[in-house]
C-alpha atoms as an extended CHARMM CRD file, in Angstrom:
* protein
*
       244  EXT
         1         1  UNK       CA             92.2560000000      149.8890000000      111.6480000000  PROA      1               0.0000000000
         2         2  UNK       CA             94.0630000000      147.4450000000      109.3540000000  PROA      2               0.0000000000
         3         3  UNK       CA             94.3260000000      148.2900000000      105.6280000000  PROA      3               0.0000000000
         4         4  UNK       CA             95.7140000000      145.9610000000      102.9630000000  PROA      4               0.0000000000
         5         5  UNK       CA             96.6660000000      147.9410000000       99.8560000000  PROA      5               0.0000000000
         6         6  UNK       CA             97.7850000000      146.2080000000       96.6130000000  PROA      6               0.0000000000
         7         7  UNK       CA             99.7030000000      143.5690000000       98.2160000000  PROA      7               0.0000000000
         8         8  UNK       CA            101.9410000000      141.4870000000       96.1600000000  PROA      8               0.0000000000
         9         9  UNK       CA            104.1820000000      138.7690000000       97.1390000000  PROA      9               0.0000000000
        10        10  UNK       CA            106.1210000000      135.9380000000       95.1720000000  PROA      10              0.0000000000
        11        11  UNK       CA            108.6240000000      133.3650000000       96.0530000000  PROA      11              0.0000000000
        12        12  UNK       CA            111.1540000000      133.3070000000       93.1510000000  PROA      12              0.0000000000
        13        13  UNK       CA            109.2090000000      133.0700000000       89.9070000000  PROA      13              0.0000000000
        14        14  UNK       CA            106.0010000000      131.8740000000       91.4660000000  PROA      14              0.0000000000
        15        15  UNK       CA            103.4380000000      134.6100000000       92.3290000000  PROA      15              0.0000000000
        16        16  UNK       CA            101.3080000000      134.0540000000       95.3750000000  PROA      16              0.0000000000
        17        17  UNK       CA             99.3680000000      137.0110000000       96.0000000000  PROA      17              0.0000000000
        18        18  UNK       CA             98.7600000000      139.8880000000       93.5360000000  PROA      18              0.0000000000
        19        19  UNK       CA             97.1020000000      143.2980000000       94.2130000000  PROA      19              0.0000000000
        20        20  UNK       CA             95.3220000000      142.0420000000       97.2860000000  PROA      20              0.0000000000
        21        21  UNK       CA             93.2830000000      144.7820000000       98.8420000000  PROA      21              0.0000000000
        22        22  UNK       CA             90.8840000000      144.7850000000      101.7420000000  PROA      22              0.0000000000
        23        23  UNK       CA             90.2230000000      146.4660000000      105.2340000000  PROA      23              0.0000000000
        24        24  UNK       CA             89.5560000000      145.1860000000      108.8900000000  PROA      24              0.0000000000
        25        25  UNK       CA             87.5760000000      147.7190000000      110.7870000000  PROA      25              0.0000000000
        26        26  UNK       CA             87.7820000000      148.3310000000      114.5980000000  PROA      26              0.0000000000
        27        27  UNK       CA             86.0950000000      145.3730000000      116.2910000000  PROA      27              0.0000000000
        28        28  UNK       CA             85.1750000000      143.5710000000      112.9480000000  PROA      28              0.0000000000
        29        29  UNK       CA             85.3780000000      139.8850000000      112.5100000000  PROA      29              0.0000000000
        30        30  UNK       CA             86.5890000000      139.4060000000      109.0180000000  PROA      30              0.0000000000
        31        31  UNK       CA             86.9760000000      135.6530000000      107.3940000000  PROA      31              0.0000000000
        32        32  UNK       CA             89.4970000000      134.9530000000      104.4730000000  PROA      32              0.0000000000
        33        33  UNK       CA             87.9210000000      132.2240000000      102.3060000000  PROA      33              0.0000000000
        34        34  UNK       CA             89.6930000000      130.7600000000       98.7620000000  PROA      34              0.0000000000
        35        35  UNK       CA             90.9740000000      127.7350000000       97.2480000000  PROA      35              0.0000000000
        36        36  UNK       CA             93.6600000000      125.5910000000       98.6560000000  PROA      36              0.0000000000
        37        37  UNK       CA             97.1300000000      127.1780000000       97.8360000000  PROA      37              0.0000000000
        38        38  UNK       CA             95.6490000000      130.6760000000       97.3990000000  PROA      38              0.0000000000
        39        39  UNK       CA             98.3590000000      132.2650000000       99.7950000000  PROA      39              0.0000000000
        40        40  UNK       CA             95.8950000000      132.5110000000      102.9670000000  PROA      40              0.0000000000
        41        41  UNK       CA             98.8190000000      131.6430000000      105.2590000000  PROA      41              0.0000000000
        42        42  UNK       CA            101.3400000000      133.9630000000      103.3520000000  PROA      42              0.0000000000
        43        43  UNK       CA             99.0710000000      136.7040000000      103.8640000000  PROA      43              0.0000000000
        44        44  UNK       CA             99.2350000000      136.3310000000      107.8640000000  PROA      44              0.0000000000
        45        45  UNK       CA            103.1360000000      135.8660000000      107.4610000000  PROA      45              0.0000000000
        46        46  UNK       CA            103.0160000000      139.5320000000      105.8110000000  PROA      46              0.0000000000
        47        47  UNK       CA            100.6610000000      141.0230000000      108.2980000000  PROA      47              0.0000000000
        48        48  UNK       CA            102.6890000000      139.4660000000      111.2110000000  PROA      48              0.0000000000
        49        49  UNK       CA            106.1170000000      140.7240000000      109.9060000000  PROA      49              0.0000000000
        50        50  UNK       CA            107.5080000000      137.4940000000      109.2720000000  PROA      50              0.0000000000
        51        51  UNK       CA            107.8100000000      138.2400000000      105.4420000000  PROA      51              0.0000000000
        52        52  UNK       CA            108.1850000000      141.5600000000      104.0140000000  PROA      52              0.0000000000
        53        53  UNK       CA            105.8260000000      141.9860000000      100.7930000000  PROA      53              0.0000000000
        54        54  UNK       CA            107.4740000000      142.6200000000       97.2340000000  PROA      54              0.0000000000
        55        55  UNK       CA            105.2310000000      145.4940000000       96.9480000000  PROA      55              0.0000000000
        56        56  UNK       CA            101.9640000000      147.0980000000       98.4270000000  PROA      56              0.0000000000
        57        57  UNK       CA            101.4780000000      148.3670000000      101.7650000000  PROA      57              0.0000000000
        58        58  UNK       CA            100.1390000000      147.0750000000      105.2800000000  PROA      58              0.0000000000
        59        59  UNK       CA             98.9090000000      149.9550000000      107.2390000000  PROA      59              0.0000000000
        60        60  UNK       CA             97.4820000000      149.8130000000      111.0310000000  PROA      60              0.0000000000
        61        61  UNK       CA             95.7950000000      152.8740000000      112.0540000000  PROA      61              0.0000000000
        62        62  UNK       CA             97.2020000000      154.4940000000      108.7060000000  PROA      62              0.0000000000
        63        63  UNK       CA            100.7170000000      153.7530000000      109.6150000000  PROA      63              0.0000000000
        64        64  UNK       CA            102.8270000000      151.5230000000      107.6030000000  PROA      64              0.0000000000
        65        65  UNK       CA            104.0610000000      148.2160000000      109.1460000000  PROA      65              0.0000000000
        66        66  UNK       CA            105.5360000000      146.3670000000      106.3210000000  PROA      66              0.0000000000
        67        67  UNK       CA            108.1430000000      143.7550000000      107.6010000000  PROA      67              0.0000000000
        68        68  UNK       CA            107.3430000000      144.9060000000      111.4170000000  PROA      68              0.0000000000
        69        69  UNK       CA            106.8630000000      142.2040000000      114.2710000000  PROA      69              0.0000000000
        70        70  UNK       CA            104.6770000000      142.4250000000      117.1260000000  PROA      70              0.0000000000
        71        71  UNK       CA            101.4520000000      143.8680000000      115.9620000000  PROA      71              0.0000000000
        72        72  UNK       CA             99.1250000000      141.0580000000      116.1150000000  PROA      72              0.0000000000
        73        73  UNK       CA             98.2470000000      137.9760000000      118.2860000000  PROA      73              0.0000000000
        74        74  UNK       CA             98.4030000000      134.7620000000      116.5730000000  PROA      74              0.0000000000
        75        75  UNK       CA             96.5310000000      131.4160000000      116.8840000000  PROA      75              0.0000000000
        76        76  UNK       CA             97.7000000000      128.7460000000      114.4890000000  PROA      76              0.0000000000
        77        77  UNK       CA             96.0850000000      125.5580000000      113.1480000000  PROA      77              0.0000000000
        78        78  UNK       CA             97.5740000000      123.5570000000      115.8350000000  PROA      78              0.0000000000
        79        79  UNK       CA             97.2470000000      124.2520000000      119.2830000000  PROA      79              0.0000000000
        80        80  UNK       CA            101.2200000000      124.2900000000      119.6010000000  PROA      80              0.0000000000
        81        81  UNK       CA            101.2800000000      124.2350000000      123.4950000000  PROA      81              0.0000000000
        82        82  UNK       CA            104.7560000000      123.6630000000      125.0260000000  PROA      82              0.0000000000
        83        83  UNK       CA            104.4580000000      119.9910000000      126.6850000000  PROA      83              0.0000000000
        84        84  UNK       CA            106.6820000000      120.7460000000      129.6130000000  PROA      84              0.0000000000
        85        85  UNK       CA            104.5490000000      123.5750000000      130.7930000000  PROA      85              0.0000000000
        86        86  UNK       CA            101.3390000000      123.3810000000      132.4320000000  PROA      86              0.0000000000
        87        87  UNK       CA             97.8240000000      125.0500000000      131.1060000000  PROA      87              0.0000000000
        88        88  UNK       CA             98.3300000000      128.0000000000      133.3340000000  PROA      88              0.0000000000
        89        89  UNK       CA            102.1430000000      128.3200000000      132.1760000000  PROA      89              0.0000000000
        90        90  UNK       CA            101.2690000000      128.0800000000      128.2870000000  PROA      90              0.0000000000
        91        91  UNK       CA             98.6160000000      130.6730000000      128.9280000000  PROA      91              0.0000000000
        92        92  UNK       CA            100.8100000000      133.2480000000      130.2230000000  PROA      92              0.0000000000
        93        93  UNK       CA            103.7640000000      132.7560000000      127.8150000000  PROA      93              0.0000000000
        94        94  UNK       CA            102.8470000000      135.6330000000      125.2560000000  PROA      94              0.0000000000
        95        95  UNK       CA            102.6540000000      137.8230000000      128.5560000000  PROA      95              0.0000000000
        96        96  UNK       CA            106.0570000000      136.6140000000      129.7530000000  PROA      96              0.0000000000
        97        97  UNK       CA            107.6200000000      137.2960000000      126.4350000000  PROA      97              0.0000000000
        98        98  UNK       CA            106.3610000000      140.8520000000      126.8380000000  PROA      98              0.0000000000
        99        99  UNK       CA            107.7410000000      141.2240000000      130.4340000000  PROA      99              0.0000000000
       100       100  UNK       CA            104.2570000000      141.3210000000      132.0340000000  PROA      100             0.0000000000
       101       101  UNK       CA            102.6810000000      138.1360000000      132.9200000000  PROA      101             0.0000000000
       102       102  UNK       CA             99.3280000000      138.3240000000      134.6920000000  PROA      102             0.0000000000
       103       103  UNK       CA             98.6810000000      134.8620000000      136.3680000000  PROA      103             0.0000000000
       104       104  UNK       CA             95.4870000000      136.2360000000      138.1080000000  PROA      104             0.0000000000
       105       105  UNK       CA             93.8780000000      137.3000000000      134.9380000000  PROA      105             0.0000000000
       106       106  UNK       CA             95.0280000000      134.1960000000      133.1270000000  PROA      106             0.0000000000
       107       107  UNK       CA             93.1220000000      132.0290000000      136.0530000000  PROA      107             0.0000000000
       108       108  UNK       CA             89.8420000000      134.4590000000      135.5700000000  PROA      108             0.0000000000
       109       109  UNK       CA             89.9150000000      133.6110000000      131.8720000000  PROA      109             0.0000000000
       110       110  UNK       CA             90.4350000000      129.7600000000      132.4510000000  PROA      110             0.0000000000
       111       111  UNK       CA             87.5240000000      129.7240000000      134.7470000000  PROA      111             0.0000000000
       112       112  UNK       CA             85.3390000000      131.5280000000      132.2210000000  PROA      112             0.0000000000
       113       113  UNK       CA             86.1870000000      128.7440000000      129.7320000000  PROA      113             0.0000000000
       114       114  UNK       CA             85.5720000000      125.8310000000      132.0010000000  PROA      114             0.0000000000
       115       115  UNK       CA             89.1640000000      125.0230000000      132.7170000000  PROA      115             0.0000000000
       116       116  UNK       CA             89.8320000000      126.2110000000      136.2130000000  PROA      116             0.0000000000
       117       117  UNK       CA             90.3560000000      122.6910000000      137.3000000000  PROA      117             0.0000000000
       118       118  UNK       CA             93.1110000000      122.0990000000      134.6320000000  PROA      118             0.0000000000
       119       119  UNK       CA             95.4340000000      124.8860000000      135.7210000000  PROA      119             0.0000000000
       120       120  UNK       CA             98.1300000000      122.6370000000      136.7540000000  PROA      120             0.0000000000
       121       121  UNK       CA             97.5340000000      119.7890000000      134.0950000000  PROA      121             0.0000000000
       122       122  UNK       CA             99.9890000000      119.2590000000      130.9850000000  PROA      122             0.0000000000
       123       123  UNK       CA             98.8990000000      119.6130000000      127.2440000000  PROA      123             0.0000000000
       124       124  UNK       CA             99.0120000000      115.6830000000      127.1820000000  PROA      124             0.0000000000
       125       125  UNK       CA             95.8950000000      115.5300000000      129.5480000000  PROA      125             0.0000000000
       126       126  UNK       CA             93.5330000000      117.7040000000      127.4300000000  PROA      126             0.0000000000
       127       127  UNK       CA             91.1530000000      116.9240000000      124.7340000000  PROA      127             0.0000000000
       128       128  UNK       CA             91.6020000000      118.7090000000      121.3370000000  PROA      128             0.0000000000
       129       129  UNK       CA             88.8370000000      121.1090000000      122.2210000000  PROA      129             0.0000000000
       130       130  UNK       CA             90.3930000000      122.0150000000      125.3490000000  PROA      130             0.0000000000
       131       131  UNK       CA             93.9350000000      122.5130000000      123.7870000000  PROA      131             0.0000000000
       132       132  UNK       CA             92.1390000000      125.1650000000      121.2750000000  PROA      132             0.0000000000
       133       133  UNK       CA             90.5300000000      127.0450000000      124.4210000000  PROA      133             0.0000000000
       134       134  UNK       CA             93.8600000000      127.2780000000      126.0860000000  PROA      134             0.0000000000
       135       135  UNK       CA             95.5040000000      128.5550000000      122.6870000000  PROA      135             0.0000000000
       136       136  UNK       CA             92.8790000000      131.1350000000      122.1430000000  PROA      136             0.0000000000
       137       137  UNK       CA             93.1800000000      132.3310000000      125.6250000000  PROA      137             0.0000000000
       138       138  UNK       CA             96.9190000000      132.7080000000      125.1190000000  PROA      138             0.0000000000
       139       139  UNK       CA             96.4660000000      134.9390000000      122.2370000000  PROA      139             0.0000000000
       140       140  UNK       CA             93.4970000000      136.7490000000      123.5440000000  PROA      140             0.0000000000
       141       141  UNK       CA             95.7950000000      137.7640000000      126.7250000000  PROA      141             0.0000000000
       142       142  UNK       CA             98.2340000000      139.3760000000      124.2840000000  PROA      142             0.0000000000
       143       143  UNK       CA             97.5550000000      143.1550000000      124.3130000000  PROA      143             0.0000000000
       144       144  UNK       CA             97.5300000000      143.2810000000      120.5040000000  PROA      144             0.0000000000
       145       145  UNK       CA             94.5550000000      144.8420000000      118.7590000000  PROA      145             0.0000000000
       146       146  UNK       CA             94.4420000000      142.2790000000      115.9640000000  PROA      146             0.0000000000
       147       147  UNK       CA             93.8240000000      138.7530000000      116.4130000000  PROA      147             0.0000000000
       148       148  UNK       CA             94.6740000000      136.3250000000      113.4770000000  PROA      148             0.0000000000
       149       149  UNK       CA             93.4310000000      133.0390000000      113.4470000000  PROA      149             0.0000000000
       150       150  UNK       CA             94.7500000000      130.5640000000      111.0860000000  PROA      150             0.0000000000
       151       151  UNK       CA             92.2500000000      127.6990000000      110.6920000000  PROA      151             0.0000000000
       152       152  UNK       CA             92.0820000000      127.1060000000      114.4210000000  PROA      152             0.0000000000
       153       153  UNK       CA             89.2460000000      124.6120000000      114.3520000000  PROA      153             0.0000000000
       154       154  UNK       CA             90.3420000000      122.4890000000      111.1250000000  PROA      154             0.0000000000
       155       155  UNK       CA             91.6890000000      119.1640000000      112.9780000000  PROA      155             0.0000000000
       156       156  UNK       CA             88.6220000000      119.1730000000      115.3420000000  PROA      156             0.0000000000
       157       157  UNK       CA             85.6130000000      116.5800000000      114.4310000000  PROA      157             0.0000000000
       158       158  UNK       CA             82.5170000000      118.0990000000      113.4470000000  PROA      158             0.0000000000
       159       159  UNK       CA             80.6250000000      118.4950000000      116.7370000000  PROA      159             0.0000000000
       160       160  UNK       CA             83.5280000000      119.5780000000      118.6330000000  PROA      160             0.0000000000
       161       161  UNK       CA             84.3160000000      122.3290000000      115.8310000000  PROA      161             0.0000000000
       162       162  UNK       CA             80.7690000000      123.8670000000      116.0390000000  PROA      162             0.0000000000
       163       163  UNK       CA             80.9710000000      123.7430000000      119.8740000000  PROA      163             0.0000000000
       164       164  UNK       CA             84.3110000000      125.8900000000      119.5270000000  PROA      164             0.0000000000
       165       165  UNK       CA             82.8150000000      128.2550000000      117.1010000000  PROA      165             0.0000000000
       166       166  UNK       CA             79.8640000000      129.1720000000      119.0240000000  PROA      166             0.0000000000
       167       167  UNK       CA             82.1310000000      129.2120000000      122.2940000000  PROA      167             0.0000000000
       168       168  UNK       CA             84.6700000000      131.6200000000      120.1580000000  PROA      168             0.0000000000
       169       169  UNK       CA             81.6060000000      133.7270000000      119.3320000000  PROA      169             0.0000000000
       170       170  UNK       CA             80.4010000000      134.0330000000      122.8970000000  PROA      170             0.0000000000
       171       171  UNK       CA             83.8880000000      135.0340000000      124.0240000000  PROA      171             0.0000000000
       172       172  UNK       CA             84.3420000000      137.5210000000      121.0830000000  PROA      172             0.0000000000
       173       173  UNK       CA             81.0200000000      139.2430000000      121.8340000000  PROA      173             0.0000000000
       174       174  UNK       CA             82.2710000000      140.1690000000      124.9840000000  PROA      174             0.0000000000
       175       175  UNK       CA             85.6130000000      141.2950000000      124.2410000000  PROA      175             0.0000000000
       176       176  UNK       CA             85.1300000000      142.6270000000      120.5490000000  PROA      176             0.0000000000
       177       177  UNK       CA             88.6730000000      142.7290000000      119.3400000000  PROA      177             0.0000000000
       178       178  UNK       CA             89.3570000000      142.6210000000      115.4890000000  PROA      178             0.0000000000
       179       179  UNK       CA             89.6810000000      139.2720000000      113.8380000000  PROA      179             0.0000000000
       180       180  UNK       CA             91.0650000000      137.9700000000      110.8160000000  PROA      180             0.0000000000
       181       181  UNK       CA             90.1180000000      134.4210000000      110.3950000000  PROA      181             0.0000000000
       182       182  UNK       CA             91.5100000000      132.1810000000      107.7140000000  PROA      182             0.0000000000
       183       183  UNK       CA             89.4320000000      129.0000000000      106.9570000000  PROA      183             0.0000000000
       184       184  UNK       CA             88.4060000000      126.5250000000      104.2120000000  PROA      184             0.0000000000
       185       185  UNK       CA             84.8130000000      125.9370000000      105.6800000000  PROA      185             0.0000000000
       186       186  UNK       CA             82.2330000000      128.0390000000      103.7900000000  PROA      186             0.0000000000
       187       187  UNK       CA             79.8020000000      127.4440000000      106.7660000000  PROA      187             0.0000000000
       188       188  UNK       CA             82.5050000000      128.4600000000      109.4400000000  PROA      188             0.0000000000
       189       189  UNK       CA             83.1290000000      131.7770000000      107.7070000000  PROA      189             0.0000000000
       190       190  UNK       CA             79.2130000000      132.7340000000      107.2110000000  PROA      190             0.0000000000
       191       191  UNK       CA             78.4270000000      131.5550000000      110.6860000000  PROA      191             0.0000000000
       192       192  UNK       CA             81.5320000000      133.7300000000      112.3930000000  PROA      192             0.0000000000
       193       193  UNK       CA             82.2100000000      136.6850000000      110.3110000000  PROA      193             0.0000000000
       194       194  UNK       CA             80.8470000000      140.2590000000      109.5980000000  PROA      194             0.0000000000
       195       195  UNK       CA             82.7210000000      140.0770000000      106.3030000000  PROA      195             0.0000000000
       196       196  UNK       CA             84.0100000000      137.6480000000      103.9810000000  PROA      196             0.0000000000
       197       197  UNK       CA             86.9200000000      138.3690000000      101.3650000000  PROA      197             0.0000000000
       198       198  UNK       CA             86.9530000000      135.6090000000       99.0490000000  PROA      198             0.0000000000
       199       199  UNK       CA             90.3170000000      134.9650000000       97.3200000000  PROA      199             0.0000000000
       200       200  UNK       CA             90.9620000000      133.6370000000       93.6350000000  PROA      200             0.0000000000
       201       201  UNK       CA             93.3620000000      130.8970000000       93.1550000000  PROA      201             0.0000000000
       202       202  UNK       CA             97.0440000000      131.6040000000       92.7940000000  PROA      202             0.0000000000
       203       203  UNK       CA             98.1750000000      134.1750000000       92.1180000000  PROA      203             0.0000000000
       204       204  UNK       CA             95.7150000000      135.1960000000       94.6370000000  PROA      204             0.0000000000
       205       205  UNK       CA             93.7610000000      138.4410000000       94.4920000000  PROA      205             0.0000000000
       206       206  UNK       CA             90.2420000000      139.5870000000       95.9570000000  PROA      206             0.0000000000
       207       207  UNK       CA             87.5950000000      138.3490000000       94.0480000000  PROA      207             0.0000000000
       208       208  UNK       CA             84.8600000000      139.5940000000       95.9420000000  PROA      208             0.0000000000
       209       209  UNK       CA             84.2030000000      141.0140000000       99.5170000000  PROA      209             0.0000000000
       210       210  UNK       CA             80.7920000000      139.8800000000      100.9480000000  PROA      210             0.0000000000
       211       211  UNK       CA             78.9670000000      141.2860000000      103.9770000000  PROA      211             0.0000000000
       212       212  UNK       CA             77.2780000000      138.8800000000      106.0400000000  PROA      212             0.0000000000
       213       213  UNK       CA             73.6640000000      140.1400000000      106.7300000000  PROA      213             0.0000000000
       214       214  UNK       CA             72.9150000000      138.1420000000      110.0200000000  PROA      214             0.0000000000
       215       215  UNK       CA             72.3350000000      140.0650000000      113.2200000000  PROA      215             0.0000000000
       216       216  UNK       CA             74.4800000000      139.1330000000      116.2310000000  PROA      216             0.0000000000
       217       217  UNK       CA             74.4900000000      137.2350000000      118.6800000000  PROA      217             0.0000000000
       218       218  UNK       CA             74.2870000000      134.1190000000      116.4200000000  PROA      218             0.0000000000
       219       219  UNK       CA             72.8520000000      130.8970000000      117.5370000000  PROA      219             0.0000000000
       220       220  UNK       CA             73.2340000000      127.4150000000      115.8360000000  PROA      220             0.0000000000
       221       221  UNK       CA             70.0260000000      127.3950000000      114.6930000000  PROA      221             0.0000000000
       222       222  UNK       CA             70.9340000000      129.8340000000      112.1680000000  PROA      222             0.0000000000
       223       223  UNK       CA             72.8460000000      127.3790000000      110.0570000000  PROA      223             0.0000000000
       224       224  UNK       CA             69.3930000000      125.3760000000      108.8270000000  PROA      224             0.0000000000
       225       225  UNK       CA             67.6230000000      128.6790000000      107.5720000000  PROA      225             0.0000000000
       226       226  UNK       CA             66.8990000000      129.3230000000      104.0430000000  PROA      226             0.0000000000
       227       227  UNK       CA             69.0000000000      132.5570000000      103.9160000000  PROA      227             0.0000000000
       228       228  UNK       CA             72.1080000000      130.9130000000      105.3110000000  PROA      228             0.0000000000
       229       229  UNK       CA             71.8950000000      128.0360000000      103.0000000000  PROA      229             0.0000000000
       230       230  UNK       CA             71.4390000000      130.4450000000       99.9470000000  PROA      230             0.0000000000
       231       231  UNK       CA             74.6440000000      132.4200000000      100.8240000000  PROA      231             0.0000000000
       232       232  UNK       CA             76.6370000000      129.2530000000      101.2960000000  PROA      232             0.0000000000
       233       233  UNK       CA             75.4480000000      128.3120000000       97.8890000000  PROA      233             0.0000000000
       234       234  UNK       CA             76.6300000000      131.7500000000       96.6600000000  PROA      234             0.0000000000
       235       235  UNK       CA             80.1020000000      131.3710000000       97.9980000000  PROA      235             0.0000000000
       236       236  UNK       CA             80.4930000000      127.7950000000       97.0450000000  PROA      236             0.0000000000
       237       237  UNK       CA             79.7540000000      128.9230000000       93.2730000000  PROA      237             0.0000000000
       238       238  UNK       CA             82.4130000000      131.7530000000       93.7690000000  PROA      238             0.0000000000
       239       239  UNK       CA             84.9470000000      129.4550000000       94.9210000000  PROA      239             0.0000000000
       240       240  UNK       CA             84.2370000000      126.4350000000       92.3590000000  PROA      240             0.0000000000
       241       241  UNK       CA             84.7150000000      128.9420000000       89.6560000000  PROA      241             0.0000000000
       242       242  UNK       CA             88.3840000000      129.2670000000       90.8580000000  PROA      242             0.0000000000
       243       243  UNK       CA             88.8780000000      125.4620000000       90.6880000000  PROA      243             0.0000000000
       244       244  UNK       CA             87.7460000000      125.1480000000       87.2490000000  PROA      244             0.0000000000
C-alpha cells in the first residue's frame, strides 16, 4: 500500500534521511525503531506532506504523493486535545474538518473504549490514558487508510503504557488499518508490530527490516517468553551499534 523509495531529506547542510526504503502492506502494523535524532518524526512529516523530500518517492497504491497532505491519520506523542471542547467534540474534530461529522459513530466508539460516561467531560478531567484513547479514536474515525502513531504512549507510566498497548492491539485486531508506529521502546515495537524497520543514526537509512514471528492475537504473557527476550536482545544489539 505505502512504499517509501530511496527517500532523502536534509535541512541546510545537515542530512537527516538518506536512501530510506521500506513498505507498509495493506492491514500491516509496522514499527519504526532507531536511536534518538535518527529522523523518525521527519519521516512522518514527509509522509504527511508537511515536508517534501529532497529526492526519492512516497507512493500510496503506486501513486506518488510527495508533498501532498491528507493521506494519513495522525496521532502525536501528546494527546493534543482542545481544552475548550468536550470529549465528544474532540473526537469528531477530524470529521468536522472533512465536513462529515458523525456523532453517533463517535459515541459508539467512546462506549467501546469505556468512555461513554465522559462524552461531555473536558480534557482536564481525564487521566493520561483516557486522553490517549480519545486521541486514538479521533484518528481512527478519520477515513484515511494509513494511521501514523508518533510515540503515543511515551509519556505514560509503565503500567498504563502496557494497558494502552494491549488496548490498541484489541482495537486494531477488529479494525485492521495499516499502521506506521514510531517508538523508542524495543519491547513495544516487538509486542505491537508485524514488522520492525530499524534505522541507523543520522543520516538515517534502513539498517534492517525484521519480521516479528509471533502469532496474533498477542497476550501480555508473550513479554516473558524466551523467544521474545531473544528478539529484544537482537534489536538492542542492532541499535547499540548505532550509538557506538
